Coordinates of C-alpha atoms in Angstrom, one line a residue:
Chain A
M1 CA 212.1 -120.8 59.7
R2 CA 215.2 -118.9 60.6
F3 CA 218.3 -120.6 61.8
H4 CA 218.0 -119.8 65.5
E5 CA 214.3 -120.8 65.5
R6 CA 215.2 -124.1 63.9
F7 CA 218.0 -124.5 66.4
A8 CA 215.7 -123.7 69.3
E9 CA 213.1 -126.2 68.0
K10 CA 215.7 -128.9 67.6
N11 CA 217.0 -128.1 71.0
R12 CA 213.6 -128.3 72.6
R13 CA 212.8 -131.7 70.9
Y14 CA 216.2 -133.0 72.0
S15 CA 215.7 -132.1 75.6
G16 CA 212.1 -133.6 75.4
N17 CA 213.6 -136.9 74.3
S18 CA 216.3 -136.9 77.0
L19 CA 213.7 -136.2 79.6
A20 CA 212.3 -139.7 79.1
V21 CA 215.2 -141.0 81.2
F22 CA 213.8 -139.0 84.0
W23 CA 210.1 -139.6 83.3
I24 CA 210.2 -143.4 83.3
P25 CA 211.4 -143.9 87.0
G26 CA 209.4 -140.9 88.1
M27 CA 206.2 -142.3 86.7
I28 CA 206.6 -145.3 89.0
L29 CA 205.8 -143.0 92.0
V30 CA 203.0 -141.3 90.2
G31 CA 201.6 -144.7 89.2
I32 CA 201.7 -145.9 92.8
I33 CA 199.7 -142.9 93.9
A34 CA 197.2 -143.3 91.0
M35 CA 196.8 -147.0 91.8
A36 CA 196.3 -146.3 95.5
L37 CA 193.5 -143.9 94.6
L38 CA 191.9 -146.4 92.3
V39 CA 192.0 -149.2 94.9
I40 CA 190.0 -146.9 97.2
A41 CA 187.7 -145.4 94.6
I42 CA 186.7 -148.4 92.5
P43 CA 185.2 -150.7 95.3
V44 CA 183.5 -147.6 96.8
L45 CA 182.0 -146.6 93.5
R46 CA 180.9 -150.2 92.8
N47 CA 179.1 -150.4 96.2
P48 CA 177.8 -146.8 96.6
E49 CA 175.6 -147.9 99.6
Y50 CA 178.7 -147.7 101.8
L51 CA 179.4 -144.3 100.5
A52 CA 175.8 -143.1 101.2
G53 CA 176.0 -144.7 104.6
A54 CA 179.2 -142.9 105.5
A55 CA 178.0 -139.6 104.1
S56 CA 174.9 -139.7 106.2
D57 CA 176.5 -141.0 109.4
P58 CA 176.6 -138.3 112.1
V59 CA 179.7 -139.8 113.6
V60 CA 181.5 -139.5 110.3
F61 CA 180.2 -135.9 109.9
Q62 CA 181.4 -135.0 113.5
A63 CA 184.8 -136.6 112.9
F64 CA 185.2 -134.5 109.7
L65 CA 184.1 -131.4 111.6
V66 CA 186.5 -132.0 114.5
T67 CA 189.4 -132.8 112.2
F68 CA 189.0 -129.8 109.9
L69 CA 188.3 -127.4 112.7
A70 CA 191.3 -128.6 114.7
G71 CA 193.4 -128.3 111.6
F72 CA 192.3 -124.7 111.1
C73 CA 193.0 -123.9 114.7
A74 CA 196.5 -125.5 114.5
V75 CA 197.3 -123.4 111.4
G76 CA 196.0 -120.3 113.1
I77 CA 198.3 -120.9 116.1
L78 CA 201.2 -121.6 113.7
A79 CA 200.5 -118.4 111.8
I80 CA 200.6 -116.4 115.0
T81 CA 203.7 -118.0 116.5
G82 CA 205.4 -119.6 113.6
T83 CA 205.5 -116.5 111.3
P84 CA 207.5 -114.4 113.8
L85 CA 209.8 -117.4 114.4
A86 CA 210.3 -117.9 110.7
Y87 CA 211.1 -114.2 110.2
A88 CA 213.6 -114.1 113.1
L89 CA 215.3 -117.2 111.8
S90 CA 215.6 -115.7 108.3
R91 CA 217.2 -112.5 109.5
T92 CA 219.6 -113.9 112.1
D93 CA 223.1 -115.0 111.6
A94 CA 223.7 -115.8 115.3
P95 CA 225.8 -119.0 116.0
W96 CA 222.9 -120.5 118.0
K97 CA 220.6 -120.3 115.0
G98 CA 221.5 -123.8 114.0
I99 CA 220.3 -125.1 117.4
V100 CA 216.9 -123.4 117.0
E101 CA 216.6 -124.8 113.4
T102 CA 217.4 -128.3 114.6
L103 CA 214.8 -128.0 117.4
V104 CA 212.2 -126.8 114.8
D105 CA 213.0 -129.8 112.6
I106 CA 212.7 -132.4 115.4
P107 CA 209.0 -133.2 114.8
L108 CA 209.9 -133.9 111.1
V109 CA 212.4 -136.7 111.9
L110 CA 210.6 -138.3 114.9
P111 CA 208.4 -141.4 114.6
H112 CA 204.8 -140.1 115.1
T113 CA 204.3 -142.2 118.2
V114 CA 207.3 -140.5 119.8
A115 CA 205.9 -137.1 118.9
G116 CA 202.6 -138.3 120.4
L117 CA 204.4 -139.4 123.6
M118 CA 206.1 -136.0 123.8
V119 CA 202.8 -134.2 123.3
Y120 CA 201.1 -136.4 125.9
L121 CA 203.8 -135.9 128.5
L122 CA 203.8 -132.2 128.0
F123 CA 200.1 -131.6 127.9
M124 CA 198.7 -134.4 130.1
S125 CA 196.9 -133.1 133.2
R126 CA 200.1 -133.5 135.3
G127 CA 202.3 -132.4 132.4
L128 CA 204.7 -129.5 132.3
L129 CA 202.3 -127.3 130.3
G130 CA 199.1 -129.4 130.9
A131 CA 199.1 -128.8 134.7
P132 CA 199.3 -125.0 134.7
L133 CA 197.0 -124.7 131.7
G134 CA 194.5 -127.1 133.4
E135 CA 194.3 -124.6 136.3
I136 CA 192.9 -122.0 133.9
G137 CA 190.4 -124.5 132.6
L138 CA 192.2 -125.8 129.5
T139 CA 192.1 -129.6 129.4
F140 CA 194.0 -131.5 126.8
E141 CA 193.6 -135.2 127.6
D142 CA 190.7 -136.6 125.5
A143 CA 189.7 -133.0 124.5
F144 CA 189.7 -130.8 121.4
P145 CA 192.7 -128.7 122.6
G146 CA 194.7 -132.0 122.9
I147 CA 194.0 -132.7 119.2
V148 CA 195.1 -129.1 118.3
A149 CA 198.2 -129.4 120.4
A150 CA 199.3 -132.6 118.7
M151 CA 198.5 -131.2 115.2
V152 CA 200.5 -128.0 116.0
F153 CA 203.5 -130.0 117.2
V154 CA 203.8 -132.3 114.2
S155 CA 203.2 -129.5 111.6
I156 CA 205.6 -126.9 113.1
P157 CA 208.5 -127.6 110.7
Y158 CA 206.3 -127.7 107.6
Y159 CA 205.0 -124.2 108.3
V160 CA 208.1 -122.6 109.7
N161 CA 210.5 -123.9 107.1
A162 CA 208.2 -122.9 104.2
V163 CA 207.6 -119.4 105.5
R164 CA 211.3 -118.9 106.5
E165 CA 212.3 -119.6 103.0
G166 CA 209.8 -117.0 101.8
F167 CA 211.2 -114.3 104.2
G168 CA 214.7 -115.3 103.1
R169 CA 213.8 -114.3 99.5
V170 CA 212.8 -110.8 100.5
P171 CA 215.9 -108.7 100.3
V172 CA 216.7 -106.9 103.5
Q173 CA 217.4 -103.8 101.3
L174 CA 213.7 -103.5 100.8
E175 CA 213.1 -103.2 104.5
N176 CA 216.0 -100.8 104.8
V177 CA 214.5 -98.5 102.2
A178 CA 211.1 -98.7 103.9
R179 CA 212.8 -97.7 107.1
S180 CA 214.5 -94.8 105.4
L181 CA 211.1 -93.7 104.2
G182 CA 209.8 -93.5 107.7
A183 CA 208.5 -97.0 108.5
S184 CA 209.1 -98.5 111.9
P185 CA 210.5 -102.0 111.9
I186 CA 207.0 -103.5 112.5
R187 CA 205.4 -101.3 109.8
A188 CA 208.2 -102.2 107.4
F189 CA 207.5 -105.9 108.1
V190 CA 203.7 -105.6 107.7
S191 CA 203.8 -103.3 104.7
V192 CA 206.7 -104.8 102.7
T193 CA 208.0 -108.1 103.9
L194 CA 204.7 -109.8 104.8
P195 CA 202.9 -109.1 101.5
L196 CA 205.9 -110.3 99.5
T197 CA 205.8 -113.6 101.5
T198 CA 202.1 -114.2 100.9
R199 CA 202.7 -117.2 98.6
H200 CA 205.1 -118.9 101.0
I201 CA 202.8 -118.3 103.9
M202 CA 199.9 -119.8 102.0
Y203 CA 202.0 -122.7 100.9
G204 CA 203.2 -123.3 104.4
A205 CA 199.7 -123.1 105.8
L206 CA 198.5 -125.6 103.2
L207 CA 201.3 -128.0 104.0
A208 CA 200.8 -127.6 107.7
W209 CA 197.0 -128.1 107.4
G210 CA 197.4 -131.2 105.3
R211 CA 199.9 -132.6 107.7
A212 CA 197.7 -131.7 110.7
I213 CA 194.5 -133.3 109.5
G214 CA 196.4 -136.5 108.5
E215 CA 197.9 -137.0 112.0
F216 CA 196.9 -140.1 113.7
A217 CA 199.5 -141.5 116.2
A218 CA 200.2 -138.2 118.0
V219 CA 196.5 -137.4 118.2
I220 CA 195.3 -140.7 119.6
M221 CA 198.0 -140.7 122.3
I222 CA 196.6 -137.4 123.9
A223 CA 193.0 -137.4 122.6
Y224 CA 191.3 -140.5 121.4
F225 CA 188.1 -138.6 121.8
P226 CA 186.7 -136.5 120.2
V227 CA 187.4 -138.8 117.3
V228 CA 189.3 -137.3 114.3
I229 CA 188.9 -138.8 110.9
S230 CA 192.1 -140.8 110.9
T231 CA 191.2 -142.4 114.2
L232 CA 187.7 -143.1 112.9
I233 CA 189.0 -144.8 109.7
Y234 CA 191.4 -147.0 111.8
Y235 CA 188.5 -147.8 114.2
R236 CA 186.1 -148.7 111.4
F237 CA 188.9 -150.7 109.7
N238 CA 189.3 -152.8 112.8
T239 CA 185.6 -153.1 113.7
G240 CA 183.5 -152.6 110.5
G241 CA 185.9 -154.0 107.9
I242 CA 187.6 -152.6 104.8
A243 CA 184.5 -151.5 103.0
E244 CA 183.3 -149.2 105.7
S245 CA 186.8 -147.6 106.2
Q246 CA 187.2 -147.3 102.4
A247 CA 184.0 -145.3 102.1
I248 CA 185.2 -142.8 104.8
A249 CA 188.7 -142.6 103.3
F250 CA 187.1 -142.0 99.8
L251 CA 185.0 -139.1 101.3
L252 CA 188.2 -137.6 102.9
I253 CA 190.1 -137.8 99.7
L254 CA 187.2 -136.1 97.8
L255 CA 186.9 -133.4 100.4
C256 CA 190.6 -132.7 100.5
L257 CA 190.9 -132.6 96.7
V258 CA 188.0 -130.1 96.5
L259 CA 189.4 -128.0 99.3
F260 CA 192.9 -128.0 97.8
F261 CA 191.5 -127.1 94.4
V262 CA 189.4 -124.3 95.7
F263 CA 192.3 -123.0 97.7
R264 CA 194.6 -123.0 94.7
F265 CA 192.0 -121.4 92.6
L266 CA 191.2 -118.6 95.0
T267 CA 194.9 -117.9 95.7
R268 CA 196.3 -118.2 92.1
R269 CA 196.9 -114.5 91.8
A270 CA 197.8 -113.8 95.5
G271 CA 201.4 -112.6 95.9
V272 CA 201.9 -112.2 92.1
Y273 CA 202.7 -108.7 91.2
D274 CA 203.2 -108.4 87.5
D275 CA 201.3 -106.4 84.9
R276 CA 203.1 -107.8 81.9
S277 CA 200.9 -110.9 81.7
Chain B
M1 CA 225.5 -81.3 105.4
I2 CA 226.5 -84.9 106.3
A3 CA 229.3 -85.0 108.9
V4 CA 230.8 -88.4 109.8
E5 CA 233.3 -88.2 112.6
E6 CA 235.6 -91.0 113.8
V7 CA 233.1 -93.7 112.9
S8 CA 234.2 -97.2 113.7
L9 CA 232.5 -100.5 113.1
T10 CA 233.7 -104.1 113.0
R11 CA 231.9 -106.8 111.0
G12 CA 233.6 -110.2 111.0
N13 CA 237.0 -109.6 109.6
F14 CA 236.2 -106.1 108.3
T15 CA 236.7 -102.9 110.2
L16 CA 235.8 -99.3 109.5
S17 CA 238.4 -97.5 111.4
R18 CA 237.8 -94.0 112.6
V19 CA 236.3 -92.8 109.3
S20 CA 235.7 -89.1 109.0
L21 CA 234.2 -87.3 106.0
K22 CA 232.1 -84.2 105.4
V23 CA 229.6 -83.7 102.6
P24 CA 228.9 -80.0 102.4
E25 CA 225.3 -78.7 102.2
G26 CA 224.0 -78.8 98.7
S27 CA 227.0 -80.6 97.3
Y28 CA 227.5 -83.9 95.4
T29 CA 230.2 -86.2 96.9
V30 CA 231.2 -89.4 95.3
L31 CA 232.7 -92.1 97.5
M32 CA 235.1 -94.3 95.6
G33 CA 237.1 -97.4 96.4
P34 CA 237.8 -100.9 95.2
S35 CA 235.4 -103.8 95.9
G36 CA 235.4 -104.6 99.6
A37 CA 236.6 -101.1 100.6
G38 CA 233.6 -100.6 103.0
K39 CA 231.8 -98.0 100.9
T40 CA 228.3 -99.5 101.1
L41 CA 228.9 -100.4 104.8
L42 CA 229.7 -96.7 105.5
L43 CA 226.6 -95.6 103.6
E44 CA 224.5 -98.1 105.6
C45 CA 226.0 -96.7 108.8
I46 CA 225.0 -93.2 107.8
G47 CA 221.5 -94.5 106.9
G48 CA 221.2 -96.1 110.3
F49 CA 221.0 -99.7 109.1
K50 CA 224.2 -100.7 110.8
K51 CA 225.0 -99.8 114.4
I52 CA 228.4 -98.2 114.8
N53 CA 230.9 -99.0 117.6
G54 CA 232.1 -95.4 117.9
G55 CA 232.0 -91.9 116.4
T56 CA 229.2 -89.5 115.5
I57 CA 227.0 -88.9 112.5
T58 CA 225.4 -85.5 111.9
V59 CA 222.9 -84.7 109.2
A60 CA 221.7 -81.2 108.5
G61 CA 223.1 -80.0 111.9
K62 CA 221.3 -82.7 113.9
E63 CA 223.2 -85.6 115.4
V64 CA 221.5 -88.8 114.3
T65 CA 224.1 -91.4 115.6
M66 CA 221.6 -93.1 118.0
L67 CA 218.5 -92.5 115.9
P68 CA 216.8 -95.3 114.0
P69 CA 216.7 -95.0 110.1
E70 CA 213.1 -93.7 110.1
K71 CA 214.0 -90.7 112.3
R72 CA 217.1 -89.6 110.3
S73 CA 215.5 -87.9 107.3
I74 CA 218.0 -89.6 104.9
G75 CA 216.9 -90.9 101.6
F76 CA 218.5 -94.2 100.5
M77 CA 218.8 -95.7 97.1
Y78 CA 220.4 -99.1 96.4
Q79 CA 222.0 -100.2 93.1
D80 CA 219.0 -102.3 92.2
Y81 CA 216.7 -99.4 93.4
S82 CA 214.9 -101.8 95.7
L83 CA 211.4 -100.7 94.5
F84 CA 208.6 -102.5 96.3
P85 CA 207.4 -105.1 93.8
H86 CA 204.0 -105.4 95.3
L87 CA 203.2 -101.7 94.9
N88 CA 202.7 -99.9 91.6
V89 CA 204.7 -96.8 90.7
E90 CA 202.3 -94.4 92.3
E91 CA 202.1 -96.4 95.5
N92 CA 205.9 -96.7 95.6
I93 CA 206.2 -92.9 95.5
A94 CA 203.5 -92.5 98.1
Y95 CA 204.9 -95.0 100.5
G96 CA 207.1 -92.6 102.6
L97 CA 204.3 -90.0 102.7
K98 CA 201.9 -92.7 104.0
M99 CA 204.4 -93.8 106.7
K100 CA 204.8 -90.3 107.8
G101 CA 201.1 -89.9 108.2
I102 CA 200.5 -87.3 105.5
D103 CA 196.8 -87.0 104.8
S104 CA 195.6 -88.5 101.5
R105 CA 194.8 -85.3 99.7
E106 CA 198.3 -83.8 100.3
R107 CA 199.7 -87.2 99.5
T108 CA 198.0 -87.3 96.1
D109 CA 199.1 -83.8 95.3
T110 CA 202.7 -84.5 96.1
V111 CA 202.7 -87.8 94.2
D112 CA 201.1 -86.2 91.2
M113 CA 203.6 -83.4 91.2
L114 CA 206.5 -85.9 91.4
L115 CA 205.0 -88.2 88.7
S116 CA 204.8 -85.3 86.4
S117 CA 208.2 -83.8 87.1
F118 CA 209.9 -87.2 86.7
S119 CA 207.8 -88.0 83.5
L120 CA 206.3 -91.0 85.2
S121 CA 202.6 -90.1 84.9
P122 CA 201.9 -92.6 82.1
L123 CA 203.5 -95.4 84.2
S124 CA 201.7 -94.5 87.5
R125 CA 199.6 -97.7 87.6
R126 CA 202.4 -100.1 86.4
Y127 CA 204.0 -102.5 88.7
T128 CA 207.8 -102.0 88.9
G129 CA 208.8 -105.3 87.6
S130 CA 208.0 -104.3 84.0
L131 CA 209.9 -100.9 84.1
S132 CA 213.2 -100.3 82.3
G133 CA 216.3 -99.5 84.3
G134 CA 216.0 -95.8 83.7
E135 CA 212.3 -95.7 84.7
K136 CA 213.1 -97.7 87.8
Q137 CA 215.7 -95.2 88.8
R138 CA 213.3 -92.3 88.3
V139 CA 210.7 -94.0 90.5
A140 CA 213.3 -94.7 93.2
L141 CA 214.5 -91.1 93.1
A142 CA 210.9 -89.7 93.2
R143 CA 210.2 -92.1 96.1
A144 CA 213.3 -91.0 98.0
L145 CA 212.6 -87.3 97.4
A146 CA 208.8 -87.5 98.2
T147 CA 209.5 -87.2 102.0
K148 CA 211.9 -84.2 101.4
P149 CA 215.0 -85.8 103.1
S150 CA 217.9 -83.7 104.4
A151 CA 220.3 -85.8 102.4
L152 CA 220.4 -88.6 99.8
L153 CA 222.6 -91.7 99.9
L154 CA 223.0 -93.4 96.6
D155 CA 224.7 -96.8 96.3
E156 CA 226.1 -97.3 92.8
P157 CA 222.8 -96.0 91.2
F158 CA 224.1 -96.1 87.6
A159 CA 225.9 -99.4 87.7
A160 CA 222.8 -101.4 86.5
L161 CA 222.0 -99.2 83.5
D162 CA 223.1 -99.7 79.9
P163 CA 225.7 -97.2 78.6
D164 CA 223.2 -94.9 76.8
A165 CA 220.7 -94.7 79.7
R166 CA 223.6 -94.2 82.1
L167 CA 224.8 -90.9 80.7
S168 CA 221.3 -89.4 80.5
C169 CA 220.4 -90.6 84.0
M170 CA 223.6 -89.1 85.4
D171 CA 222.7 -85.8 83.8
E172 CA 219.2 -86.0 85.1
V173 CA 220.3 -86.7 88.7
K174 CA 222.9 -83.9 88.6
A175 CA 220.3 -81.5 87.3
I176 CA 217.8 -82.6 90.1
Q177 CA 220.6 -82.2 92.7
K178 CA 221.5 -78.7 91.5
D179 CA 217.9 -77.5 91.1
N180 CA 216.9 -78.7 94.6
G181 CA 220.2 -78.0 96.3
L182 CA 220.3 -81.6 97.5
T183 CA 223.1 -83.0 99.6
I184 CA 224.1 -86.3 98.0
L185 CA 226.7 -88.9 98.9
Q186 CA 227.0 -91.5 96.2
V187 CA 229.1 -94.7 96.1
S188 CA 230.8 -95.4 92.8
H189 CA 233.6 -97.3 91.3
D190 CA 233.6 -95.3 88.1
R191 CA 236.0 -92.4 87.5
D192 CA 233.8 -90.9 84.7
E193 CA 230.9 -90.8 87.1
A194 CA 233.0 -88.9 89.6
Y195 CA 234.2 -86.4 87.0
R196 CA 230.6 -85.9 85.7
L197 CA 228.8 -85.6 89.0
A198 CA 231.1 -84.9 91.9
D199 CA 231.9 -81.6 93.6
Q200 CA 234.1 -83.7 95.9
V201 CA 235.6 -87.2 95.7
V202 CA 236.4 -89.3 98.7
V203 CA 238.5 -92.5 98.2
M204 CA 238.5 -95.2 100.8
D205 CA 240.0 -98.7 101.0
K206 CA 240.0 -101.4 103.6
G207 CA 237.7 -99.3 105.9
V208 CA 240.0 -96.2 105.8
I209 CA 239.6 -92.9 104.0
L210 CA 242.7 -92.4 101.8
Q211 CA 242.1 -89.1 100.1
T212 CA 239.5 -86.3 99.7
G213 CA 239.4 -83.5 97.1
T214 CA 237.9 -82.3 93.9
P215 CA 237.9 -85.0 91.1
A216 CA 240.8 -83.1 89.4
E217 CA 242.9 -83.0 92.6
V218 CA 242.3 -86.6 93.5
F219 CA 242.8 -88.1 90.1
S220 CA 245.8 -85.9 89.1
Y221 CA 247.6 -86.1 92.4
P222 CA 246.8 -89.4 94.1
N223 CA 248.5 -89.9 97.5
H224 CA 248.2 -93.6 97.7
P225 CA 248.7 -96.6 95.3
T226 CA 244.9 -97.5 95.6
V227 CA 243.9 -93.9 94.6
A228 CA 246.5 -93.9 91.8
S229 CA 244.9 -97.2 90.5
L230 CA 241.4 -95.7 90.7
A231 CA 242.8 -92.6 89.0
G232 CA 243.5 -94.7 85.9
F233 CA 247.3 -94.3 85.6
E234 CA 248.2 -96.9 83.0
N235 CA 251.8 -97.0 84.2
M236 CA 252.5 -97.5 87.9
L237 CA 256.1 -98.3 88.3
D238 CA 257.8 -99.5 91.5
G239 CA 261.0 -97.4 92.1
T240 CA 263.4 -96.0 94.6
T241 CA 264.2 -92.3 95.0
G242 CA 267.8 -91.3 94.2
V243 CA 269.5 -87.9 94.2
S244 CA 267.5 -84.6 94.0
E245 CA 268.8 -81.6 92.1
G246 CA 267.2 -78.5 90.6
G247 CA 263.8 -79.2 92.0
R248 CA 263.8 -82.7 90.5
T249 CA 264.3 -86.2 92.0
Q250 CA 265.9 -89.1 90.2
L251 CA 263.9 -92.3 90.3
L252 CA 265.6 -95.7 89.9
I253 CA 263.2 -98.0 88.1
G254 CA 264.2 -101.5 86.9
K255 CA 267.4 -101.2 84.9
G256 CA 266.8 -97.5 84.2
S257 CA 266.1 -94.2 85.8
I258 CA 263.9 -91.1 85.1
F259 CA 263.5 -87.7 86.7
A260 CA 260.3 -86.5 88.4
D261 CA 259.4 -83.0 89.5
G262 CA 259.6 -82.5 93.3
I263 CA 262.2 -83.2 96.0
F264 CA 262.0 -86.5 97.9
P265 CA 264.3 -88.0 100.4
G266 CA 266.7 -90.6 98.9
G267 CA 266.2 -94.3 99.2
A268 CA 262.5 -94.2 99.6
R269 CA 260.3 -96.8 97.9
V270 CA 257.8 -95.0 95.6
L271 CA 255.3 -95.6 92.8
A272 CA 255.9 -93.5 89.7
C273 CA 252.5 -92.9 88.1
I274 CA 252.5 -92.0 84.4
R275 CA 249.6 -91.7 82.1
A276 CA 250.0 -93.5 78.8
R277 CA 249.0 -90.4 76.8
D278 CA 251.8 -88.3 78.4
I279 CA 254.6 -90.4 76.9
M280 CA 255.8 -89.7 73.3
L281 CA 257.4 -92.3 71.1
T282 CA 260.0 -91.6 68.5
D283 CA 263.0 -93.0 66.6
P284 CA 266.4 -93.0 68.5
A285 CA 268.0 -91.0 65.7
M286 CA 265.5 -88.2 65.9
V287 CA 266.3 -87.0 69.4
R288 CA 269.6 -86.2 71.1
D289 CA 269.4 -83.4 73.6
V290 CA 266.0 -82.7 75.0
P291 CA 265.0 -81.4 78.5
L292 CA 262.9 -84.5 78.9
N293 CA 263.3 -88.0 80.3
R294 CA 264.7 -90.0 77.3
I295 CA 264.2 -93.8 77.7
E296 CA 265.5 -96.0 74.9
G297 CA 264.0 -99.4 74.6
E298 CA 262.1 -101.9 72.4
V299 CA 258.5 -102.2 71.3
V300 CA 257.0 -105.4 72.6
S301 CA 253.5 -105.2 71.1
T302 CA 251.1 -102.8 69.5
V303 CA 247.3 -102.8 69.8
V304 CA 244.8 -100.7 67.8
T305 CA 242.5 -98.8 70.0
D306 CA 239.5 -96.5 69.3
Q307 CA 241.9 -93.5 69.9
G308 CA 244.8 -94.7 67.8
Y309 CA 247.5 -97.1 68.9
Q310 CA 248.7 -98.5 72.2
V311 CA 252.3 -99.6 72.4
R312 CA 253.8 -101.8 75.0
F313 CA 257.5 -100.9 75.5
A314 CA 260.1 -102.7 77.5
D315 CA 263.7 -102.7 78.6
P316 CA 264.9 -100.9 80.7
F317 CA 261.3 -101.1 82.2
S318 CA 257.8 -101.7 80.9
L319 CA 255.7 -98.8 79.7
T320 CA 252.3 -98.5 78.1
I321 CA 252.1 -95.7 75.6
D322 CA 249.0 -94.3 73.9
I323 CA 249.7 -92.8 70.4
P324 CA 246.7 -90.7 69.2
G325 CA 245.7 -91.6 65.6
N326 CA 246.3 -88.1 64.3
Q327 CA 249.9 -88.0 65.6
L328 CA 251.0 -91.3 64.2
S329 CA 253.7 -90.6 61.8
K330 CA 255.0 -94.2 61.8
V331 CA 253.5 -97.6 62.8
Y332 CA 255.8 -99.3 65.2
R333 CA 256.2 -103.0 65.2
P334 CA 257.4 -105.4 67.8
G335 CA 261.2 -105.4 68.0
D336 CA 261.6 -101.8 66.8
R337 CA 264.1 -99.8 68.8
V338 CA 262.5 -96.6 70.0
V339 CA 262.8 -93.7 72.4
A340 CA 260.1 -92.8 74.9
L341 CA 260.1 -89.1 75.9
L342 CA 258.5 -88.0 79.1
A343 CA 258.3 -84.7 80.9
P344 CA 259.3 -84.8 84.6
E345 CA 256.1 -82.9 85.5
D346 CA 254.1 -85.8 84.1
V347 CA 255.7 -88.3 86.5
H348 CA 253.5 -88.3 89.7
I349 CA 255.2 -89.8 92.7
V350 CA 253.2 -91.8 95.3
R351 CA 255.0 -92.8 98.4
L352 CA 254.5 -96.5 99.1
P353 CA 253.3 -97.3 102.7
G354 CA 256.2 -97.6 105.1
S355 CA 258.5 -95.3 103.1
P356 CA 259.9 -92.1 104.7
V357 CA 257.2 -89.3 104.8
N358 CA 259.4 -86.2 105.0
G359 CA 260.5 -84.4 101.9
G360 CA 258.9 -82.2 99.2
S361 CA 255.8 -82.8 97.2
A362 CA 255.5 -83.9 93.7
S363 CA 254.3 -81.9 90.7

């Protein structure tokens, strides 16, 4: 073994040992998550009849359908409106940019009940947006659009911040060159900037979707019905007991894990442009 | 031709003030200046990426001042080449043709022709991240030339290359420029690049054009301290003009004085620019009466260079002197008393800003 290889090996082992200082406290968090999963999974697997009951319950099925569908709609709305906002923020140095960034971050720092109250006041039938939209037949109170509105509101910062960071990593010089080669600003954006931000857009969409389907407080304040999965778990927890709610929670965890895994598998090569590997 | 007339732009604390320059049709112009001079900003103004506050920009006889970049017919190449990482070599070159709506058959023909003339055919399917610096530069040039622009703007295109690749890339670019009669404006901070490539050199600093001319003119006869510094004068001595006689002017520098060719008004603050290779060093006993500046002083330090020796000389003022290896009859050591000999025509005078402007010209 040559000297520099021995040195590198020694160096690697040394840094491996020193990492223990970081691993030990870090594993406390990982342990808590693992234990939380176990306390849901073990009782459910011990009494599979609850799981079978939940899986065959049409109410549970409908709640899943509503939640996932509303989550997808929320992400769709964010993609259409949040992507241009993220791009504008990444390319602006205006002094008022900080104000817009703070506004975007507000749903992140608010208690969810406050976010719910805001969404309710804005989208209720007499609300600032709810009233005019009601006139064209879009009702939010206790309706599917209300769930989507609440989900969009709470997940705005997750999507916009992730995508803005992605746009920020695309050098403006690439757009300049595209323009010099004949591309209009929109074509330069679509043909250069957007493809190079694919991974951040997907990551932002995944974060926003996860945040959206998990929302409870903001959703029930504007739309208790149709029931979303978090509302149903809370309802069954109060009325049917721990075992019933545990079974639905277990199903949700399983579904999310499968969906996240499939998503990551399908998108593992998206936005990677390297022929060396 | 690229004609920039009275272009002004303010960005934060920086101002391009009434910048004018002309790049003649089919010529290679190198724009030089220290960091922060505004060279890249000026290039971006010509390219249309920055909106100017005043002035006009004309390219190939067409005023483009108000046109967006895509309508200017100007190719642009950044220092890092800004290749599109999500497209392969072939797609990078075809990008401009696609944007201009060229049909796919013509596009393929043009790309194939460029791939072959830039020796890029074997790399056509490779993504750009895995290319070497020289290959990246060839792709960027092919991409810029695919749309047949009226002019090319290059922002320090050789700065990221290793020394060997740099020289061959420079020769390649110069050959392409000559063969195609391209009009090129290139930003550089390297004097050798200017000598090798430029038909014309333009020097700017702090948003102002300081001097324009052929490389030999600009680097031999700088008219401003910044230009003199870029021209590579190893000795730039602060002085004051004294009496003038017989077509020469006395310069008072430190505790001594020398004569320079040219007539200048007395009492003006000037910079005496002298190349280290133009000074000769000898023993005091060897020379008495010579029609040269004779400066007696002391060797402070000697350094071996790849050309020979470099001697630092002091008292009455500091000088750096290059002694070629083949002319070295004696190795000087610190503390040795020596005489520096310097011809008056090798002293180039640059007026310092604020000094009187009337009077004759140097050299």
